[in-house]
Coordinates of C-alpha atoms in Angstrom, one line a residue:
M1 CA 4.4 7.0 -5.5
T2 CA 2.0 5.9 -8.2
K3 CA 0.0 8.2 -10.5
Q4 CA -3.2 7.3 -8.6
Q5 CA -1.5 8.1 -5.2
R6 CA -0.3 11.4 -6.5
E7 CA -3.9 12.2 -7.7
D8 CA -5.3 11.1 -4.4
V9 CA -2.8 13.3 -2.5
E10 CA -3.7 16.3 -4.6
A11 CA -7.5 15.6 -4.1
I12 CA -6.9 15.4 -0.3
R13 CA -4.8 18.6 -0.4
Q14 CA -7.9 20.3 -2.1
L15 CA -10.1 18.9 0.7
V16 CA -7.8 20.7 3.2
Q17 CA -8.2 24.0 1.2
C18 CA -12.0 23.6 1.2
W19 CA -11.8 23.0 5.0
H20 CA -9.7 26.1 5.5
N21 CA -12.0 28.2 3.3
G22 CA -15.1 26.9 5.2
W23 CA -13.6 28.1 8.5
Q24 CA -12.5 31.4 7.1
N25 CA -16.0 32.1 5.8
S26 CA -17.9 30.7 8.8
D27 CA -19.7 28.4 6.3
I28 CA -21.1 25.4 8.2
D29 CA -22.6 23.8 5.1
A30 CA -19.3 24.0 3.2
L31 CA -17.6 22.3 6.2
L32 CA -20.3 19.6 6.7
V33 CA -20.2 18.5 3.0
L34 CA -16.6 17.5 3.6
F35 CA -17.5 14.8 6.1
T36 CA -18.6 11.2 5.4
D37 CA -22.1 10.0 6.4
D38 CA -20.7 8.7 9.8
P39 CA -18.2 11.3 11.0
V40 CA -16.6 11.6 14.4
L41 CA -15.0 14.8 15.6
M42 CA -12.7 14.6 18.6
P43 CA -12.0 18.1 19.9
Q44 CA -9.6 18.7 22.7
G45 CA -11.0 18.7 26.1
Q46 CA -14.5 17.6 25.0
P47 CA -16.3 14.3 24.4
A48 CA -16.4 12.9 20.9
V49 CA -19.0 14.5 18.6
R50 CA -20.7 11.8 16.5
G51 CA -22.7 12.4 13.4
T52 CA -23.3 15.3 11.0
E53 CA -26.2 16.9 13.0
A54 CA -24.2 16.9 16.2
I55 CA -21.2 18.5 14.4
R56 CA -23.6 21.0 12.9
A57 CA -24.9 22.0 16.4
L58 CA -21.3 22.4 17.7
Y59 CA -20.3 24.6 14.7
E60 CA -23.4 26.7 14.9
T61 CA -22.7 27.5 18.5
F62 CA -19.2 28.4 17.7
F63 CA -19.9 30.5 14.6
E64 CA -22.7 32.4 16.4
T65 CA -20.1 33.7 18.7
Y66 CA -16.8 33.9 16.8
T67 CA -15.3 34.8 13.4
V68 CA -12.1 32.9 12.5
T69 CA -9.0 34.0 10.7
G70 CA -5.8 32.1 10.4
E71 CA -3.4 30.0 8.5
C72 CA -2.9 26.2 8.1
T73 CA 0.0 24.2 6.9
V74 CA -0.3 20.6 5.6
E75 CA 2.5 18.7 7.4
D76 CA 1.8 15.3 5.9
I77 CA -0.6 13.4 3.7
E78 CA -0.5 9.6 3.3
V79 CA -2.8 7.4 1.2
S80 CA -3.3 3.7 1.3
G81 CA -6.1 2.3 -0.9
D82 CA -9.4 3.9 0.2
L83 CA -8.0 5.4 3.4
G84 CA -5.6 8.2 4.1
Y85 CA -4.7 10.8 6.7
I86 CA -3.7 14.4 6.8
W87 CA -1.7 16.1 9.5
V88 CA -2.3 19.9 9.6
S89 CA -0.9 22.5 11.8
Y90 CA -2.6 25.9 12.2
I91 CA -2.6 29.2 13.9
L92 CA -5.9 31.0 14.3
T93 CA -7.6 33.9 15.9
A94 CA -11.3 33.5 16.9
M95 CA -12.7 37.1 17.3
P96 CA -15.9 37.5 19.3
K97 CA -18.7 38.9 17.3
V98 CA -20.1 41.0 20.2
A99 CA -17.7 41.5 23.1
G100 CA -14.9 39.7 24.9
E101 CA -11.4 38.7 24.2
S102 CA -10.2 36.9 21.1
I103 CA -8.9 33.3 21.3
N104 CA -5.6 32.7 19.8
G105 CA -4.8 29.1 18.9
N106 CA -1.7 27.2 17.9
S107 CA -2.9 23.7 17.2
K108 CA -2.7 20.6 15.1
S109 CA -5.2 18.2 13.6
V110 CA -5.2 14.7 12.2
F111 CA -7.9 14.0 9.6
I112 CA -8.7 10.3 8.7
V113 CA -10.1 10.5 5.2
R114 CA -12.0 7.8 3.3
R115 CA -12.5 7.5 -0.5
Q116 CA -16.2 7.6 -1.4
A117 CA -18.0 5.6 -4.1
N118 CA -17.8 8.6 -6.5
N119 CA -14.0 8.7 -5.9
T120 CA -14.0 11.8 -3.8
W121 CA -12.3 12.0 -0.4
K122 CA -14.2 12.9 2.8
I123 CA -13.3 13.3 6.4
A124 CA -14.3 10.3 8.5
R125 CA -12.5 11.2 11.7
L126 CA -11.0 14.5 12.9
I127 CA -8.8 14.7 16.0
D128 CA -7.8 18.2 17.1
N129 CA -5.5 19.4 19.9
S130 CA -3.6 22.4 21.0
N131 CA 0.2 23.0 21.1
Q132 CA -0.4 25.4 24.0
Q133 CA -0.4 24.4 27.6

């Protein structure tokens, strides 16, 4: 692995940490800043969500109802030029803010990331699915 690739992998690892912190803090703006200008989110069992404002609406609805705690593990990071991917596994609990049962998740995600003009990495595509049946 070249020095540039090692630096890119570390920058992408930091992106994952920012992603995790955004979820732990219910911080929609901190999450959205991690996306490119043309993001697509592909959540399990739902149609693709295209664009920052559509993703914002989805996250607002979720965070109005739930608070998230959990852990994530980076399984793999690969970089090739200006593109890369991250495979993350995670276990989370979404606790209702008012009433109801918590949601326990055991899932995995693949992030397709793209280098930006300022040499930062952002999420272009995000695919999420559960390990549970």
